[in-house]
CSV table of C-alpha atoms in Angstrom, one decimal:
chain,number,residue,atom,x,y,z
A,1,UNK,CA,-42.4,14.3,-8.5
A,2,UNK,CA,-43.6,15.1,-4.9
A,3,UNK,CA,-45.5,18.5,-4.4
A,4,UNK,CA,-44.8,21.6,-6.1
A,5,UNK,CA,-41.7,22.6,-7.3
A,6,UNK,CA,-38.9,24.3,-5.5
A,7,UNK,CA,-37.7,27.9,-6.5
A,8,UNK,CA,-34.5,27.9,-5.3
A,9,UNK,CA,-32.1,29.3,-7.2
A,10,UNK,CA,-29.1,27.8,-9.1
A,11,UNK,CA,-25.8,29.0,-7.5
A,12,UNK,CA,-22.2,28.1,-7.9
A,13,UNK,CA,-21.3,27.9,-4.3
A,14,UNK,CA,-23.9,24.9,-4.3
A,15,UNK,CA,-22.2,21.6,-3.1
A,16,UNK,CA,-22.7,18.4,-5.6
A,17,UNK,CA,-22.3,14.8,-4.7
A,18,UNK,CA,-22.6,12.3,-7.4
A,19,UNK,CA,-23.3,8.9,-6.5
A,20,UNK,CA,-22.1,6.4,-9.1
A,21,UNK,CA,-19.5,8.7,-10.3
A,22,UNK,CA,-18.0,6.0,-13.0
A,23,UNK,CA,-21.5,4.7,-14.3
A,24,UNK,CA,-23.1,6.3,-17.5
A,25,UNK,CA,-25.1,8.7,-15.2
A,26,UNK,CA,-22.5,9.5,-12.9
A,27,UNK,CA,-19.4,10.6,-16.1
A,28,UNK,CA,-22.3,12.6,-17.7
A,29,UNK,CA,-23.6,14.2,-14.7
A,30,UNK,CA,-20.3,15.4,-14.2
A,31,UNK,CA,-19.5,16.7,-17.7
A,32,UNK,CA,-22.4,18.7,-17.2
A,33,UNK,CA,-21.6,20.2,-14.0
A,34,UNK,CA,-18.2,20.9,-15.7
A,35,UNK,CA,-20.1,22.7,-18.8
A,36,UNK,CA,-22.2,24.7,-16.1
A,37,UNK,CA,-20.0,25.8,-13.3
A,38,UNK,CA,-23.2,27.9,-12.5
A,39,UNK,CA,-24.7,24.5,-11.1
A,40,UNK,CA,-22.3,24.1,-8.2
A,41,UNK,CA,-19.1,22.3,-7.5
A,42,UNK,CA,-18.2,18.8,-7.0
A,43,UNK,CA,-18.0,18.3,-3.3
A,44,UNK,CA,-18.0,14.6,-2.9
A,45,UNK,CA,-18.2,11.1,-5.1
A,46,UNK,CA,-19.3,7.9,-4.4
A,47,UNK,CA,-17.4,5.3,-6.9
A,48,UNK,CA,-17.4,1.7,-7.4
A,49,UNK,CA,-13.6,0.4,-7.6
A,50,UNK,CA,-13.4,-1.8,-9.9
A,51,UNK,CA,-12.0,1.0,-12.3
A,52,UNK,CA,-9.6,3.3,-9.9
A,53,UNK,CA,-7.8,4.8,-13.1
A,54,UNK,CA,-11.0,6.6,-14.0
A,55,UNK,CA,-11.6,7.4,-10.4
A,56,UNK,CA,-8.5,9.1,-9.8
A,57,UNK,CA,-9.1,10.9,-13.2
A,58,UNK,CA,-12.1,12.1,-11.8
A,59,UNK,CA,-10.6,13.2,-9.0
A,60,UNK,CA,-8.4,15.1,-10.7
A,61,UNK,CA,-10.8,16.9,-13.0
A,62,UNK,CA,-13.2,17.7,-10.3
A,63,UNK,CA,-10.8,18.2,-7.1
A,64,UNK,CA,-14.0,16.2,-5.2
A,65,UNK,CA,-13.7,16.9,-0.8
A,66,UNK,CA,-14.6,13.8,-0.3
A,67,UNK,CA,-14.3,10.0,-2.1
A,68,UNK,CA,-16.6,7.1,-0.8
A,69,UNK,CA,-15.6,3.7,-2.5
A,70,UNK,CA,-18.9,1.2,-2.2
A,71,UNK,CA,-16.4,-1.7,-1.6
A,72,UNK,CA,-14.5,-1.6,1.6
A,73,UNK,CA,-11.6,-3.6,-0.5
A,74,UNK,CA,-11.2,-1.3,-3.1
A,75,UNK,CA,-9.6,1.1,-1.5
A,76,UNK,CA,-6.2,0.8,-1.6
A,77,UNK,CA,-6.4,0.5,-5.3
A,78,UNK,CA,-8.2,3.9,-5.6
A,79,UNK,CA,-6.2,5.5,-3.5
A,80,UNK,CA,-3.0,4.1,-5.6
A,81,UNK,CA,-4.7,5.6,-8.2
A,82,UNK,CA,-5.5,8.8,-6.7
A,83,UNK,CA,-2.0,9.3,-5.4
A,84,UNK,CA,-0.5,8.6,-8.7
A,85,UNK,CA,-2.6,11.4,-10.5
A,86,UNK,CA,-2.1,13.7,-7.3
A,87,UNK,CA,1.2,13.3,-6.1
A,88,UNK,CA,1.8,16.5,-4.4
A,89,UNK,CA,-2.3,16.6,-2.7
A,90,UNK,CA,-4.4,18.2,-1.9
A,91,UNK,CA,-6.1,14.8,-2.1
A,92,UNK,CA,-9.9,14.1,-0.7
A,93,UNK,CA,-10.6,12.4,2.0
A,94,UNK,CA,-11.2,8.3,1.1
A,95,UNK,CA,-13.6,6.2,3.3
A,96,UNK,CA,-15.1,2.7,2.2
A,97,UNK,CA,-18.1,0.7,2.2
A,98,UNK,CA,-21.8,1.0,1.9
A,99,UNK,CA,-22.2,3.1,5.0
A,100,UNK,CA,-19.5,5.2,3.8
A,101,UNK,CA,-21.3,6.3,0.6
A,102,UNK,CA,-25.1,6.6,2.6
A,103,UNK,CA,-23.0,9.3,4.8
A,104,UNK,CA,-21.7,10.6,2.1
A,105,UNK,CA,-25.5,11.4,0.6
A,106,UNK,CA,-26.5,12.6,4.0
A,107,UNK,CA,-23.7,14.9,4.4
A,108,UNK,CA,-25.3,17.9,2.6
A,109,UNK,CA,-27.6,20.6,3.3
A,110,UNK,CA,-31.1,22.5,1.8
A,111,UNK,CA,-28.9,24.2,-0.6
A,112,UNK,CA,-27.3,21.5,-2.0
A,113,UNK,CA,-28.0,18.3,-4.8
A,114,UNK,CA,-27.4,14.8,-4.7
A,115,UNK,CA,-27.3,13.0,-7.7
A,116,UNK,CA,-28.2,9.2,-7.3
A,117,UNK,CA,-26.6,7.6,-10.2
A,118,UNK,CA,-26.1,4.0,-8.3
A,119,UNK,CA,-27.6,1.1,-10.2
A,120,UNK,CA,-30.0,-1.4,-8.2
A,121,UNK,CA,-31.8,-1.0,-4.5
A,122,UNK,CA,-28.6,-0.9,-3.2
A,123,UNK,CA,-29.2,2.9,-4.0
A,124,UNK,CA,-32.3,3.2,-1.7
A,125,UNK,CA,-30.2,4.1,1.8
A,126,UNK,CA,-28.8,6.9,0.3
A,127,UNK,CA,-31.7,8.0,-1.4
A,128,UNK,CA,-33.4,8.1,2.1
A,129,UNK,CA,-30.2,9.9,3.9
A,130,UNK,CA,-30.5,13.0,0.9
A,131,UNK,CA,-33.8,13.1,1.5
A,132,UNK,CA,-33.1,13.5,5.2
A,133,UNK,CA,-30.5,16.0,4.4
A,134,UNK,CA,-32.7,18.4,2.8
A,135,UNK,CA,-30.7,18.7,-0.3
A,136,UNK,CA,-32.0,18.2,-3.8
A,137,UNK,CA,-31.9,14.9,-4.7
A,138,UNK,CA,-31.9,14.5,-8.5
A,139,UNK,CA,-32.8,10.6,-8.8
A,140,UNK,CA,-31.4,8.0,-11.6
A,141,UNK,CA,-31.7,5.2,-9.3
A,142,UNK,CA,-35.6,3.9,-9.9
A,143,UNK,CA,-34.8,1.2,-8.2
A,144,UNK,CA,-35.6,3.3,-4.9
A,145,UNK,CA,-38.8,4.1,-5.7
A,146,UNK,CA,-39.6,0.6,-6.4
A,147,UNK,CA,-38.4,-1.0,-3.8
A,148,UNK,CA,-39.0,1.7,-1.1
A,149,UNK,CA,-41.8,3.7,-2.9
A,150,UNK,CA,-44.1,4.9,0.2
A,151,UNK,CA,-40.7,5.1,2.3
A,152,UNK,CA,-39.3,7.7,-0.2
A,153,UNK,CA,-42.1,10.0,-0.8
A,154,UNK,CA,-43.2,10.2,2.6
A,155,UNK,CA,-39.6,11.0,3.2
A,156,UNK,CA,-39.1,13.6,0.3
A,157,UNK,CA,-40.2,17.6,0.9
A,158,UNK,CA,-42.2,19.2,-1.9
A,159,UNK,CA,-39.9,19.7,-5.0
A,160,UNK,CA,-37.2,18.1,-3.4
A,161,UNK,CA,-36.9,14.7,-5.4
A,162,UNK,CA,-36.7,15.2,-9.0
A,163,UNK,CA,-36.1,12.5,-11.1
A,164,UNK,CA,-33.2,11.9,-13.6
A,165,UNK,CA,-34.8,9.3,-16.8
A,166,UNK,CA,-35.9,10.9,-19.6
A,167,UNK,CA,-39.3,9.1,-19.7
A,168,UNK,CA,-40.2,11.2,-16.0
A,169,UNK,CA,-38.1,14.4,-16.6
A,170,UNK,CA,-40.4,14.4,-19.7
A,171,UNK,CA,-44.0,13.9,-17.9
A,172,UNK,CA,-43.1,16.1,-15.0
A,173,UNK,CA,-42.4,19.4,-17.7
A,174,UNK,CA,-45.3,17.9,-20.0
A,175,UNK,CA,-47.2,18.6,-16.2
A,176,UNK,CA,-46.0,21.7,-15.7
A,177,UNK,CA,-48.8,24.2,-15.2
A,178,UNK,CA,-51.3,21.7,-15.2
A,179,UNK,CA,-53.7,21.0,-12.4
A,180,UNK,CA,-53.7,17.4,-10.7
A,181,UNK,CA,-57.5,17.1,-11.8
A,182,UNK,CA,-56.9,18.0,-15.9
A,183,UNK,CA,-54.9,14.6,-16.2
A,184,UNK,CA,-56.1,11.9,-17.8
A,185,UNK,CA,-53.7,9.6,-18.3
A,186,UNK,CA,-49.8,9.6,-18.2
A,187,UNK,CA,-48.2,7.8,-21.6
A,188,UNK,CA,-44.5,6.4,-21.1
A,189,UNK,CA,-42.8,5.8,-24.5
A,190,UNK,CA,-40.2,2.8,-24.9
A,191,UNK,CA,-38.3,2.2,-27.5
A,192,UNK,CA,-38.9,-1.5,-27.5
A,193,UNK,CA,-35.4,-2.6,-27.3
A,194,UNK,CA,-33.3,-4.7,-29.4
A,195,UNK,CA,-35.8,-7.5,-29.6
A,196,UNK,CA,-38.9,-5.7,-30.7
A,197,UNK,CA,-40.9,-7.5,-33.0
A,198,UNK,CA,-39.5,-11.0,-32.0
A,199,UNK,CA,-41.3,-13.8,-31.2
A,200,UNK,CA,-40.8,-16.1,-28.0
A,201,UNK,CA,-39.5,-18.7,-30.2
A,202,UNK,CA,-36.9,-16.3,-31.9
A,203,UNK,CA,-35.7,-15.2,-28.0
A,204,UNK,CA,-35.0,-19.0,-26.8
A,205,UNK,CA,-31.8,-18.8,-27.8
A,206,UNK,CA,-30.5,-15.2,-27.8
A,207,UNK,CA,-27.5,-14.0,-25.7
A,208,UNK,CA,-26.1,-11.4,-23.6
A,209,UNK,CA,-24.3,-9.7,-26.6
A,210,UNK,CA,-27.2,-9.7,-28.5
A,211,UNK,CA,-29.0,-8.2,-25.5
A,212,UNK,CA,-26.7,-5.8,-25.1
A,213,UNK,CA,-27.0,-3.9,-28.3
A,214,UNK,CA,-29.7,-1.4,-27.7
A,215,UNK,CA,-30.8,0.7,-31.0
A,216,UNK,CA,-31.1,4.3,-29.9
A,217,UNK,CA,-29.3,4.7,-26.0
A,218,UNK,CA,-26.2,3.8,-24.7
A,219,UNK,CA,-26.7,2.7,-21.2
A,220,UNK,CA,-24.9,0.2,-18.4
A,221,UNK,CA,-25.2,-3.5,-19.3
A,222,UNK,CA,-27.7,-4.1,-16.2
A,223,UNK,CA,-30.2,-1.3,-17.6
A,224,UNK,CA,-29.9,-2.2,-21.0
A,225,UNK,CA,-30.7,-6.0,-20.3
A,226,UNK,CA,-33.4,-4.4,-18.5
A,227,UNK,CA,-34.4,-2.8,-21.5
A,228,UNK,CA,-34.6,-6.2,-23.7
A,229,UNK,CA,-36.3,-7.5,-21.0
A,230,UNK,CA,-39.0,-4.4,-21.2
A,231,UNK,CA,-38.3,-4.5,-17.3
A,232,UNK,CA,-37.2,-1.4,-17.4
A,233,UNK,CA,-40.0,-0.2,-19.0
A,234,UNK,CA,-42.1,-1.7,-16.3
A,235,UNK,CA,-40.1,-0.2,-13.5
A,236,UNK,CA,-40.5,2.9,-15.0
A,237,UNK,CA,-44.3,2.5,-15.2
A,238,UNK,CA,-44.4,1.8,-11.1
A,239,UNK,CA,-41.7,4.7,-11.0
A,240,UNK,CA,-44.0,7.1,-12.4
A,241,UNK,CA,-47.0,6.2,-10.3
A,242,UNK,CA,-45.0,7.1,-7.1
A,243,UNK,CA,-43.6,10.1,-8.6
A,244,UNK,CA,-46.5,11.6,-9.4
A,245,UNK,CA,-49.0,10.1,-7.4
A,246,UNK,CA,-50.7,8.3,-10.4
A,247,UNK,CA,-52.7,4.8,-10.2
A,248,UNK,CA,-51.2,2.2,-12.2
A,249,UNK,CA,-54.1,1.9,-14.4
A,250,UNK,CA,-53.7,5.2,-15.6
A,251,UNK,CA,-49.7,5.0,-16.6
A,252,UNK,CA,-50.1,3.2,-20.2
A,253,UNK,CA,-47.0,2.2,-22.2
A,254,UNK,CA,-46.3,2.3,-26.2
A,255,UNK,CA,-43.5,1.6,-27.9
A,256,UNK,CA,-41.5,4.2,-29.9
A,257,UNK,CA,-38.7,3.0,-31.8
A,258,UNK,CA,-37.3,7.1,-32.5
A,259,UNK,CA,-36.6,7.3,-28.7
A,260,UNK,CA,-37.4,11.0,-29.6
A,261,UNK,CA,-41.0,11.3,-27.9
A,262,UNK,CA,-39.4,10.1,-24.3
A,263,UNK,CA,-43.4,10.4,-23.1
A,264,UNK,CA,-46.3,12.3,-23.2
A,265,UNK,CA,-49.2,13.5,-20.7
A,266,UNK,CA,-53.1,13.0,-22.0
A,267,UNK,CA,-55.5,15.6,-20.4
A,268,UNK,CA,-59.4,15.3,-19.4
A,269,UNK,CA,-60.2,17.8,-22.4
A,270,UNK,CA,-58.4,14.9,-24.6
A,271,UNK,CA,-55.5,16.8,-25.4
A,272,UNK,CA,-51.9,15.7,-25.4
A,273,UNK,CA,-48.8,17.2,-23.9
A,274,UNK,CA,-45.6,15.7,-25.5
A,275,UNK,CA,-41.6,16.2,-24.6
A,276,UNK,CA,-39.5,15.3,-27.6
A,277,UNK,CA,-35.6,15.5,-27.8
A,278,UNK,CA,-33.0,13.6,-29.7
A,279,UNK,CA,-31.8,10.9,-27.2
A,280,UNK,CA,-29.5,12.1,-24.6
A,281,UNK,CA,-29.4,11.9,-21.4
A,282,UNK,CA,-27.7,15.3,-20.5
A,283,UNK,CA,-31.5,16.7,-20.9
A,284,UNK,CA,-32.6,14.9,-17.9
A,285,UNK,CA,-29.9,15.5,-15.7
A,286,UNK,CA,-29.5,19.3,-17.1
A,287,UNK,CA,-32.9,19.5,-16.0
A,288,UNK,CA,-33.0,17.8,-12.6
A,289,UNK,CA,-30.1,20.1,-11.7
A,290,UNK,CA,-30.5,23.4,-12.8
A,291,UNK,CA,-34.7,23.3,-12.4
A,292,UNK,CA,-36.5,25.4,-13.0
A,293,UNK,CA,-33.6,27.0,-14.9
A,294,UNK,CA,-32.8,26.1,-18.5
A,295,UNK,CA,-29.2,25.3,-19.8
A,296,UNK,CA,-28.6,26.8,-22.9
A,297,UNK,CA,-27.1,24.8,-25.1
A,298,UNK,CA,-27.3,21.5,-23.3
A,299,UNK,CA,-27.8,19.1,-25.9
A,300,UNK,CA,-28.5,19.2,-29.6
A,301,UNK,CA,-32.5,20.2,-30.2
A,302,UNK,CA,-34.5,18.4,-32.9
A,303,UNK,CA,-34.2,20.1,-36.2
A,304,UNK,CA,-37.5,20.1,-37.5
A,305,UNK,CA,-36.4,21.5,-41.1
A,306,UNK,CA,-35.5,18.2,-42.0
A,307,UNK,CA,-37.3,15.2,-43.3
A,308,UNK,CA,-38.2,12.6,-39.8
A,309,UNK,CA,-40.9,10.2,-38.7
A,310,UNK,CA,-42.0,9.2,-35.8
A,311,UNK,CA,-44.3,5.8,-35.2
A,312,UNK,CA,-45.7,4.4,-32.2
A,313,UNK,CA,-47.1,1.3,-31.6
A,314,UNK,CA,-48.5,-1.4,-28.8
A,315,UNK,CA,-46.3,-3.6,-26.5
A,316,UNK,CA,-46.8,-6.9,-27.3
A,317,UNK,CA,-47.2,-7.7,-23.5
A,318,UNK,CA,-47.6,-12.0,-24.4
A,319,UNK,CA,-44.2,-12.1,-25.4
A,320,UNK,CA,-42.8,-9.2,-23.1
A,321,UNK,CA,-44.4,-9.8,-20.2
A,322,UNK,CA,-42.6,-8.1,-17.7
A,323,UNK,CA,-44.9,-4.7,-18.0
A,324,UNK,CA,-47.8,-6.6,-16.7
A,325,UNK,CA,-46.3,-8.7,-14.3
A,326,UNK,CA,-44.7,-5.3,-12.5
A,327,UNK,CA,-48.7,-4.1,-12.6
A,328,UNK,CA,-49.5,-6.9,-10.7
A,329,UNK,CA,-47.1,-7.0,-8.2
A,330,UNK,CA,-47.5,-3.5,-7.6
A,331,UNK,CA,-51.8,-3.6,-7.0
A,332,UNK,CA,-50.4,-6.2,-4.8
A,333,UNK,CA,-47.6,-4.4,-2.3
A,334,UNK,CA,-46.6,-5.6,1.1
A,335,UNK,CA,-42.7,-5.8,-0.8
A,336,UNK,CA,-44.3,-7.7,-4.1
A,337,UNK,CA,-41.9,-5.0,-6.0
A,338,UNK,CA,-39.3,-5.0,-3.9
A,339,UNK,CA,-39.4,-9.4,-4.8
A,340,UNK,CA,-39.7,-8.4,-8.3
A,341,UNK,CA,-37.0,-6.0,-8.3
A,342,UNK,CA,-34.8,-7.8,-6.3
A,343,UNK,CA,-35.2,-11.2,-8.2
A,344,UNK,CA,-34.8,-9.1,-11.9
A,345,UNK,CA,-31.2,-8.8,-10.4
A,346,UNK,CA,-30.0,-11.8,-9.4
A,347,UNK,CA,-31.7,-13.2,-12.7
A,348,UNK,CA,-29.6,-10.6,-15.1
A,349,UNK,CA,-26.4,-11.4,-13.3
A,350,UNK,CA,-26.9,-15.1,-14.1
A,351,UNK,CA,-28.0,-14.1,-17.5
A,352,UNK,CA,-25.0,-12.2,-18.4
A,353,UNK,CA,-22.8,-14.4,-17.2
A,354,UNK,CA,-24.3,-17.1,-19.2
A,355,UNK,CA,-26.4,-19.4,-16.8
A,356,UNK,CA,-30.0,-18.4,-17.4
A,357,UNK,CA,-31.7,-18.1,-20.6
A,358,UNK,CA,-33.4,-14.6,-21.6
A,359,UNK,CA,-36.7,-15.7,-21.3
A,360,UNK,CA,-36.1,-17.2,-18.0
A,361,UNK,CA,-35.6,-14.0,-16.6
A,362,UNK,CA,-39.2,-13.1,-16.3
A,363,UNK,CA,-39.7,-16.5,-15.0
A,364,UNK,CA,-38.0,-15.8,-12.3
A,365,UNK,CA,-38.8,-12.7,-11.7
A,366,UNK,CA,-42.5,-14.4,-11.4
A,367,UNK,CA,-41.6,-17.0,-9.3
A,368,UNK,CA,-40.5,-14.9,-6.3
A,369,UNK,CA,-43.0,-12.0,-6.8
A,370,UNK,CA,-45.6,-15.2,-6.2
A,371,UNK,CA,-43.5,-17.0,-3.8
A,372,UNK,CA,-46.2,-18.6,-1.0
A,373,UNK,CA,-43.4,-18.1,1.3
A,374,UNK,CA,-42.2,-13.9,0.9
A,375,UNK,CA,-42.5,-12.2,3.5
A,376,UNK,CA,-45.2,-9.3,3.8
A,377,UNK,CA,-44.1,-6.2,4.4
A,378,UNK,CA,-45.6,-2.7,5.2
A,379,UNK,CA,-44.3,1.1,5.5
A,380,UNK,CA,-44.8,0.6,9.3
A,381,UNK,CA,-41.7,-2.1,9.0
A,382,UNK,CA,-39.8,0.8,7.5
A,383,UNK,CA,-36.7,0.3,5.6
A,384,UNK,CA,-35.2,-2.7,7.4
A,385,UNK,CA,-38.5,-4.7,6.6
A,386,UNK,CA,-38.4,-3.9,2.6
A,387,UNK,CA,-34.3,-5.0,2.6
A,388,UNK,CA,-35.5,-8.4,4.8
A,389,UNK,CA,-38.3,-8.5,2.0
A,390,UNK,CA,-35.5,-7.9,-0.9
A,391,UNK,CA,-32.8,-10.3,0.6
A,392,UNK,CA,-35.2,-13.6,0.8
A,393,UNK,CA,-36.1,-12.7,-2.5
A,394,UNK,CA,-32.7,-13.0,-4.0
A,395,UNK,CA,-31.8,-16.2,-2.0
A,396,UNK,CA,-35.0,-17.3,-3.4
A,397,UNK,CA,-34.1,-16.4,-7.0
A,398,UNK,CA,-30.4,-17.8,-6.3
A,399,UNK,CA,-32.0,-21.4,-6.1
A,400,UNK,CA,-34.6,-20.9,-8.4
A,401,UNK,CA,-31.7,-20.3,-11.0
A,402,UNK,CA,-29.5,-23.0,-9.6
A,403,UNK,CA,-32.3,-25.1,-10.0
A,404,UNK,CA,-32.8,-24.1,-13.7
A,405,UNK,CA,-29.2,-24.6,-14.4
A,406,UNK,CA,-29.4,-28.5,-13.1
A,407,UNK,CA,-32.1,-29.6,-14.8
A,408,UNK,CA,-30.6,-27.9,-17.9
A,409,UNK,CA,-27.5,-29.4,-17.3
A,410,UNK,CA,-29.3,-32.9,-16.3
A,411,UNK,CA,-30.7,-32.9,-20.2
């Protein structure tokens, strides 16, 4: 989280725009809002389109200004959809495409909040037009920070970004109060995923549905592939070293099956500052919004009066190696995480839809992070650079998983 936090009070004639209404983030960000009118109302939404019935019931439950629809040729469907559930208006205003929802995060002001619950880099233009904005930008979409790290906190006032994971929402109130120089490490939690404890040999063969079956969270399939992958967790280790200005070397992970201990701060005097909650991720966007407020209420609290455990253990970074790999890349820079990123996604697509094996994921992943040929990139290059840097990395991975599939095929 960039400089000190911001005092600004919560209000209810603040102005909300969720981005990635209709992902996991995006429905529960606005069940809180409608819990806690107190945070503001629902001025605008960005959607996807693929599912305009839930848009328009949205709509309808939130009487949004103002509807951006990622995909140009989604729109009539949505606003079928929106007509059917509004017949006699008032009705928002509907644009379409990418630059739609980017003006749609820049269309706030300093007393305001953006919620970036968009899934992949895509998210990193509108996490740069908040910014510019002033509003508060309350930030699911990691994938900005590691792509456009150095572009996002240069661009971010003090107390203005404040992330929405519950791994950062925990180490940023584990900080609070403490001085930049009483930190000794910063200690993400994971909770291993579906495949913890496996072998290599016993993921050659697993699939998407096995994948997709995450033990303690329920999350979109992209972030929970992410999460057998332990890329996620790896993200979320470069994530944290942006947010709060922390060398990689000093961000450890260990795995925590509970998913109650979401991560925990380690001081010079050897002391340890842990967040624990049962897993829901209304705490971190409760938080993000209403900071430095508390919503009472917001989620269910441990209750300590009954019998529980809690372990932790090591990553077993040889057969999960994405954690390291991320390290790497990110020592490294001039775009080596935007690559990484960038690759991660065209690798889970073809995972999910059944043309590339788990484990050759990572390899991917690898192969365009160390590509001979990626082009080297700096914050001087700006924005544009990092996308050029992101785009020759999926054509990259496109024929790197093409490749895979003939010679698999070829057998």
């Amino acid at each position: 989280m960039t400089g000190r936090e911001r005092t600004s009070p919560v209000a209810s004639e603040r102005r909300i725009v969720v981005l990635g209404a209709t992902g996991s983030i995006g429905t529960q960000t606005l069940d809180v809002v409608e819990r806690y009118p107190q945070l503001g109302r629902v001025h605008g939404l960005a959607v996807g389109g693929s599912r305009p019935q839930l848009v328009a019931e949205q709509v309808a439950r939130h009487r949004p200004d103002h509807l951006a629809v990622a995909q140009e040729q989604d729109i009539d469907a949505v606003e079928r959809a929106v007509a059917e559930a509004l017949p006699d208006g008032p009705r928002p205003r509907i644009d379409g495409g990418a630059a739609a929802v980017e003006a749609l995060a820049g269309s706030l002001g300093p007393e305001d909040a953006v919620v970036n619950g968009i899934t992949g880099s895509v998210g990193l233009r509108p996490t740069l037009a908040a910014l510019a904005s002033g509003a508060r930008l309350a930030l699911a979409n990691k994938e900005s920070l590691i792509v456009g790290g150095e572009l996002v906190t240069r661009a971010a006032a003090p107390g203005q970004l404040l992330p929405v994971d519950s791994e950062h929402t925990a180490i940023a109130q584990a900080l609070a109060g403490v001085r930049p120089d009483q930190v000794g490490r910063l200690v993400v939690t994971a909770s291993g995923g579906p495949f913890r404890g496996r072998t290599r040999d016993q993921l050659r063969e697993v699939d998407p549905a096995q994948a997709l079956a995450h033990p303690t969270w329920a999350m979109g399939r992209v972030i929970t592939t992410n999460s057998a992958t332990l890329v996620n967790k790896a993200l979320e280790v470069i994530e944290a070293c942006w947010l709060f200005d922390m060398p990689e070397d000093r961000v450890d992970v260990v795995v925590h099956p509970q998913s109650i201990v979401h991560s925990m701060v380690t001081l010079v005097d050897g002391s340890t500052i842990a967040q624990a909650s049962p897993p829901d991720m209304r705490h971190a966007i409760g938080w993000a919004l209403a900071h430095p407020e508390k919503l009472p209420g917001l989620a269910a609290a441990l209750d300590f009066r009954a019998p529980q455990q809690w372990t932790f253990e090591p990553v077993d970074e040889d057969t999960f190696g994405a954690i390291r790999l991320a390290r790497a890349a990110h020592r490294q820079g001039q775009g080596a995480m935007a690559a990484y990123n960038a690759a991660n996604e065209e690798a889970v697509a073809a995972f999910l839809d059944g043309r590339l094996p788990f484990l050759d994921i990572l390899e991917v992943i690898r192969a365009a992070v160390e590509d001979p040929e990626r082009p080297r990139v700096g914050v001087e290059q700006g924005v544009v650079g990092v996308l050029e840097v992101e785009e020759r990395a999926r054509t990259a991975a496109r024929e790197d998983i093409a490749r895979r599939t003939g010679a698999r095929e070829a057998r």
